[in-house]
Amino acid sequence: MATPVMEKTAAKDSAPSPYITVTFRIRRFNPEVSDEAQWQDFQIEIDPKERVLDGLHKIKWDVDGSLTFRRSCAHGICGSDAMRINGKNRLACKTLIKDINPEKPITVEAIKGLTVLKDLVVDMDPFFQAYRDVMPFLVTTGNEPTRERLQSAEDRERFDDTTKCILCAACTSSCPVFWNDGQYFGPAAIVNAHRFIFDSRDEAGEQRLEILNDKDGVWRCRTTFNCTDACPRGIEVTKAIQEVKRALITRRF
Ligand code: SF4
Ligand code: F3S
Ligand code: FES
């Protein structure tokens, strides 16, 4: 009875290891230690089918517990682990090691345009303030329905793309206009305004448009498309911004 088990074990032992050695080059910052950020290399063994987030976990749990980053769901839902990986904004939990050339050091740094608090953690307050400023909630008056507010499939489709936002800030922190002074509302806030402006049940579209007509509003967008490239949800961010601009001109939405 023992023979098959031994054969199985031998076959397993001879299988090639999926692990490779990968260098993570991480931009570290700790205001209690230094005013300057600095790069630090970590070499880890990892299966290239794993994700950058798995690599960061290995470093934090096995090598240096002081490494600081945000993550929660680990499955592309919560939006908390946007970071610059090899110079591009991505979610660490959605980025496979094998897809980003693991033969070279993988650079990992905080997203740009927001104050770095520690390592990969930035101050998200300005980002969420812009989100709050566009009133990201349904506004209705009177005619309280006894059940749900009805909407045709066609009307629902009108803003379907912008409902997918997970507020990860990958778009806003990849926008050169936002990098310049941080006053621009930024693409994420406009995407979330779009979600309600084009909702046939909502009654505050005009109000939101006026908010975005501000000097730091939608007109500051220079159609750079970085935001669309960065969005991990595949939202056509620049197109949504263009639609809001058009609505401001035509007042039709
Ligand atoms: Fe993130 Fe995309 Fe939403 Fe921007 S639009 S916050 S990139 S999910
Ligand atoms: Fe910025 Fe996107 Fe416009 S990157 S300039 S918000 S198209
Ligand atoms: Fe939630 Fe990556 S950890 S989106």
Coordinates of C-alpha atoms and ligand atoms in Angstrom, one line a residue:
M1 CA 0.0 0.0 0.0
A2 CA 2.9 2.3 0.6
T3 CA 4.4 2.1 -2.9
P4 CA 2.1 4.4 -4.8
V5 CA 2.5 7.1 -2.2
M6 CA 6.3 6.9 -2.6
E7 CA 6.1 7.1 -6.3
K8 CA 3.9 10.1 -6.1
T9 CA 6.3 11.8 -3.7
A10 CA 9.2 11.1 -6.0
A11 CA 7.4 12.5 -9.0
K12 CA 6.5 15.7 -7.0
D13 CA 10.1 16.1 -5.8
S14 CA 11.4 16.0 -9.3
A15 CA 9.0 18.7 -10.6
P16 CA 10.8 22.0 -11.4
S17 CA 10.2 24.6 -8.7
P18 CA 8.0 27.4 -9.9
Y19 CA 9.9 29.9 -7.8
I20 CA 12.2 32.5 -9.1
T21 CA 14.3 35.2 -7.4
V22 CA 12.9 38.6 -7.9
T23 CA 14.2 42.0 -6.7
F24 CA 11.6 44.5 -5.4
R25 CA 13.0 48.0 -5.4
I26 CA 10.8 49.9 -3.0
R27 CA 10.8 53.7 -2.3
R28 CA 10.8 53.9 1.4
F29 CA 9.9 57.0 3.4
N30 CA 9.6 57.3 7.2
P31 CA 9.3 60.9 8.4
E32 CA 10.4 59.8 11.9
V33 CA 13.8 58.7 10.5
S34 CA 14.5 61.1 7.6
D35 CA 13.0 63.8 5.4
E36 CA 14.3 62.1 2.3
A37 CA 12.8 59.0 0.7
Q38 CA 15.2 56.3 -0.4
W39 CA 15.1 53.2 -2.5
Q40 CA 15.6 49.8 -0.8
D41 CA 16.1 46.5 -2.6
F42 CA 14.6 43.2 -1.3
Q43 CA 15.2 39.9 -3.0
I44 CA 12.5 37.3 -2.6
E45 CA 11.6 33.9 -4.0
I46 CA 8.2 34.0 -5.6
D47 CA 6.1 32.2 -8.2
P48 CA 5.8 34.5 -11.2
K49 CA 2.1 33.7 -11.3
E50 CA 1.7 35.5 -7.9
R51 CA 1.0 39.1 -7.7
V52 CA 3.0 42.2 -6.6
L53 CA 0.8 42.3 -3.5
D54 CA 1.9 38.7 -2.6
G55 CA 5.6 39.9 -3.0
L56 CA 4.9 42.9 -0.7
H57 CA 3.3 40.5 1.9
K58 CA 6.3 38.2 1.8
I59 CA 8.6 41.2 2.5
K60 CA 6.4 42.6 5.2
W61 CA 5.8 39.2 6.9
D62 CA 9.2 37.5 6.5
V63 CA 11.8 40.3 6.0
D64 CA 10.8 43.8 7.2
G65 CA 7.7 44.3 9.2
S66 CA 8.0 48.0 9.0
L67 CA 7.2 48.1 5.3
T68 CA 3.9 50.1 5.1
F69 CA 1.2 49.9 2.5
R70 CA -2.6 49.7 2.3
R71 CA -4.6 46.7 1.1
S72 CA -7.8 45.1 2.1
C73 CA -9.8 42.9 -0.2
A74 CA -6.8 41.6 -2.3
H75 CA -9.1 41.1 -5.2
G76 CA -9.5 44.4 -7.1
I77 CA -12.6 45.5 -5.2
C78 CA -11.7 47.9 -2.4
G79 CA -9.3 50.2 -4.4
S80 CA -6.9 50.6 -1.5
D81 CA -3.6 49.3 -3.0
A82 CA -3.0 51.6 -6.0
M83 CA 0.7 52.2 -6.3
R84 CA 3.3 53.0 -9.0
I85 CA 4.7 49.7 -10.2
N86 CA 7.5 50.1 -12.8
G87 CA 6.5 53.7 -13.2
K88 CA 2.8 53.0 -13.9
N89 CA -0.2 53.3 -11.6
R90 CA -1.7 49.8 -11.0
L91 CA -3.4 47.8 -8.2
A92 CA -0.8 45.6 -6.6
C93 CA -3.4 42.9 -6.1
K94 CA -4.2 42.8 -9.9
T95 CA -0.6 42.9 -11.2
L96 CA 1.0 39.5 -11.9
I97 CA 4.8 39.3 -11.4
K98 CA 5.1 37.5 -14.8
D99 CA 3.4 40.4 -16.6
I100 CA 6.0 43.0 -15.6
N101 CA 9.3 41.5 -16.5
P102 CA 10.6 40.0 -13.3
E103 CA 14.1 39.6 -14.7
K104 CA 14.7 43.3 -13.9
P105 CA 14.1 44.9 -10.4
I106 CA 10.4 45.7 -10.0
T107 CA 10.1 49.3 -8.8
V108 CA 7.3 50.1 -6.3
E109 CA 6.5 53.6 -5.1
A110 CA 3.6 55.6 -3.7
I111 CA 1.2 57.2 -6.2
K112 CA 2.0 60.8 -7.2
G113 CA 0.4 64.1 -6.4
L114 CA -0.7 63.2 -2.8
T115 CA 1.5 63.6 0.3
V116 CA 3.3 60.5 1.2
L117 CA 2.8 59.6 4.9
K118 CA 4.9 56.5 5.1
D119 CA 6.4 54.2 2.4
L120 CA 3.5 53.5 0.0
V121 CA 0.8 55.2 2.0
V122 CA -0.4 58.6 0.9
D123 CA -2.8 61.1 2.5
M124 CA -6.1 60.5 0.6
D125 CA -8.0 63.3 2.3
P126 CA -7.7 65.8 -0.7
F127 CA -8.8 63.0 -3.0
F128 CA -11.9 62.2 -1.0
Q129 CA -12.7 65.8 -0.4
A130 CA -13.0 66.4 -4.2
Y131 CA -15.2 63.3 -4.3
R132 CA -17.5 64.6 -1.6
D133 CA -17.6 68.0 -3.3
V134 CA -19.4 66.7 -6.3
M135 CA -22.2 65.2 -4.2
P136 CA -21.8 61.5 -5.0
F137 CA -25.3 60.5 -4.0
L138 CA -28.8 60.4 -5.6
V139 CA -30.8 63.6 -5.1
T140 CA -34.6 63.5 -5.5
T141 CA -37.6 65.5 -4.3
G142 CA -41.2 64.5 -3.8
N143 CA -43.1 61.5 -5.2
E144 CA -41.6 59.1 -2.7
P145 CA -42.0 55.7 -4.5
T146 CA -43.5 52.8 -2.6
R147 CA -41.0 50.5 -4.2
E148 CA -37.8 51.2 -6.2
R149 CA -37.4 54.2 -8.5
L150 CA -38.0 52.8 -12.0
Q151 CA -35.5 53.4 -14.8
S152 CA -35.4 51.9 -18.3
A153 CA -32.5 49.7 -19.3
E154 CA -31.5 52.3 -21.8
D155 CA -31.3 55.1 -19.2
R156 CA -29.4 52.8 -16.9
E157 CA -26.9 52.1 -19.6
R158 CA -26.2 55.8 -20.0
F159 CA -24.0 55.9 -16.9
D160 CA -23.1 52.2 -16.5
D161 CA -19.3 52.7 -17.1
T162 CA -18.9 55.2 -14.4
T163 CA -20.7 53.0 -11.8
K164 CA -17.6 50.7 -11.8
C165 CA -15.3 53.2 -10.0
I166 CA -13.7 51.8 -6.9
L167 CA -12.1 55.1 -5.8
C168 CA -8.6 53.8 -6.0
A169 CA -7.1 57.2 -7.1
A170 CA -5.0 55.6 -9.9
C171 CA -6.5 58.0 -12.4
T172 CA -6.2 61.2 -10.4
S173 CA -2.7 60.5 -9.3
S174 CA -1.6 59.8 -12.9
C175 CA -2.9 63.2 -14.1
P176 CA -0.2 65.8 -14.8
V177 CA -2.7 68.6 -14.1
F178 CA -3.3 67.2 -10.7
W179 CA 0.4 66.8 -10.1
N180 CA 0.9 70.5 -10.8
D181 CA -1.0 71.9 -7.8
G182 CA -3.4 69.4 -6.5
Q183 CA -6.3 71.9 -6.8
Y184 CA -7.9 70.3 -9.8
F185 CA -10.9 68.2 -8.9
G186 CA -9.3 65.3 -10.7
P187 CA -10.7 62.6 -13.0
A188 CA -12.1 60.4 -10.2
A189 CA -14.3 63.1 -8.8
I190 CA -15.6 63.9 -12.3
V191 CA -16.2 60.2 -13.0
N192 CA -18.4 60.0 -9.9
A193 CA -20.2 63.3 -10.8
H194 CA -20.9 61.7 -14.2
R195 CA -22.4 58.7 -12.6
F196 CA -25.2 60.9 -11.1
I197 CA -25.4 63.7 -13.7
F198 CA -26.5 61.1 -16.3
D199 CA -28.8 59.2 -14.0
S200 CA -32.3 59.9 -15.2
R201 CA -33.6 59.6 -11.6
D202 CA -31.4 62.3 -10.2
E203 CA -32.4 66.0 -9.9
A204 CA -29.1 67.7 -9.0
G205 CA -27.3 67.5 -12.4
E206 CA -27.3 71.3 -12.8
Q207 CA -25.8 71.7 -9.4
R208 CA -23.0 69.2 -10.0
L209 CA -22.3 70.8 -13.4
E210 CA -21.9 74.2 -11.7
I211 CA -19.5 72.8 -9.2
L212 CA -17.4 71.4 -12.0
N213 CA -17.6 74.6 -14.0
D214 CA -15.3 76.1 -11.3
K215 CA -11.8 77.2 -12.2
D216 CA -10.5 74.0 -10.7
G217 CA -13.1 71.9 -12.4
V218 CA -13.6 70.0 -15.6
W219 CA -12.1 72.7 -17.9
R220 CA -8.6 72.0 -16.5
C221 CA -8.5 68.6 -18.1
R222 CA -6.2 68.7 -21.1
T223 CA -7.3 65.3 -22.5
T224 CA -4.0 63.7 -21.7
F225 CA -5.6 60.2 -21.3
N226 CA -3.2 59.1 -18.5
C227 CA -6.3 58.6 -16.4
T228 CA -8.0 56.2 -18.9
D229 CA -4.7 54.2 -19.2
A230 CA -4.4 53.9 -15.5
C231 CA -7.9 52.9 -14.5
P232 CA -7.8 49.3 -13.3
R233 CA -11.6 49.0 -13.9
G234 CA -11.3 49.9 -17.6
I235 CA -13.5 52.9 -17.2
E236 CA -13.3 55.3 -20.2
V237 CA -12.4 58.1 -17.9
T238 CA -11.5 60.7 -20.5
K239 CA -14.6 60.0 -22.4
A240 CA -16.7 60.6 -19.3
I241 CA -14.9 63.9 -18.7
Q242 CA -15.7 64.9 -22.3
E243 CA -19.3 64.1 -21.8
V244 CA -19.5 66.3 -18.7
K245 CA -17.8 69.1 -20.7
R246 CA -20.4 68.7 -23.4
A247 CA -23.2 68.7 -20.9
L248 CA -21.9 72.0 -19.5
I249 CA -22.0 73.5 -22.9
T250 CA -25.4 72.1 -24.1
R251 CA -27.0 71.7 -20.6
R252 CA -28.4 68.5 -21.9
F253 CA -27.8 65.3 -20.0
Ligands
SF4_1 FE1 -9.8 54.1 -9.8 FE2 -10.8 54.1 -12.3 FE3 -12.2 55.1 -10.3 FE4 -10.2 56.4 -11.2 S1 -12.0 56.0 -12.3 S2 -10.7 56.1 -9.0 S3 -8.8 54.8 -11.7 S4 -11.5 53.0 -10.5
F3S2 FE1 -5.8 64.5 -16.6 FE2 -7.2 62.5 -17.6 FE3 -7.6 65.0 -18.3 S1 -5.0 62.5 -17.2 S2 -5.7 65.9 -18.2 S3 -8.0 64.1 -16.3 S4 -7.7 63.2 -19.7
FES3 FE1 -8.5 45.8 -2.6 FE2 -6.3 45.7 -4.2 S1 -6.5 45.2 -2.1 S2 -8.3 46.5 -4.7

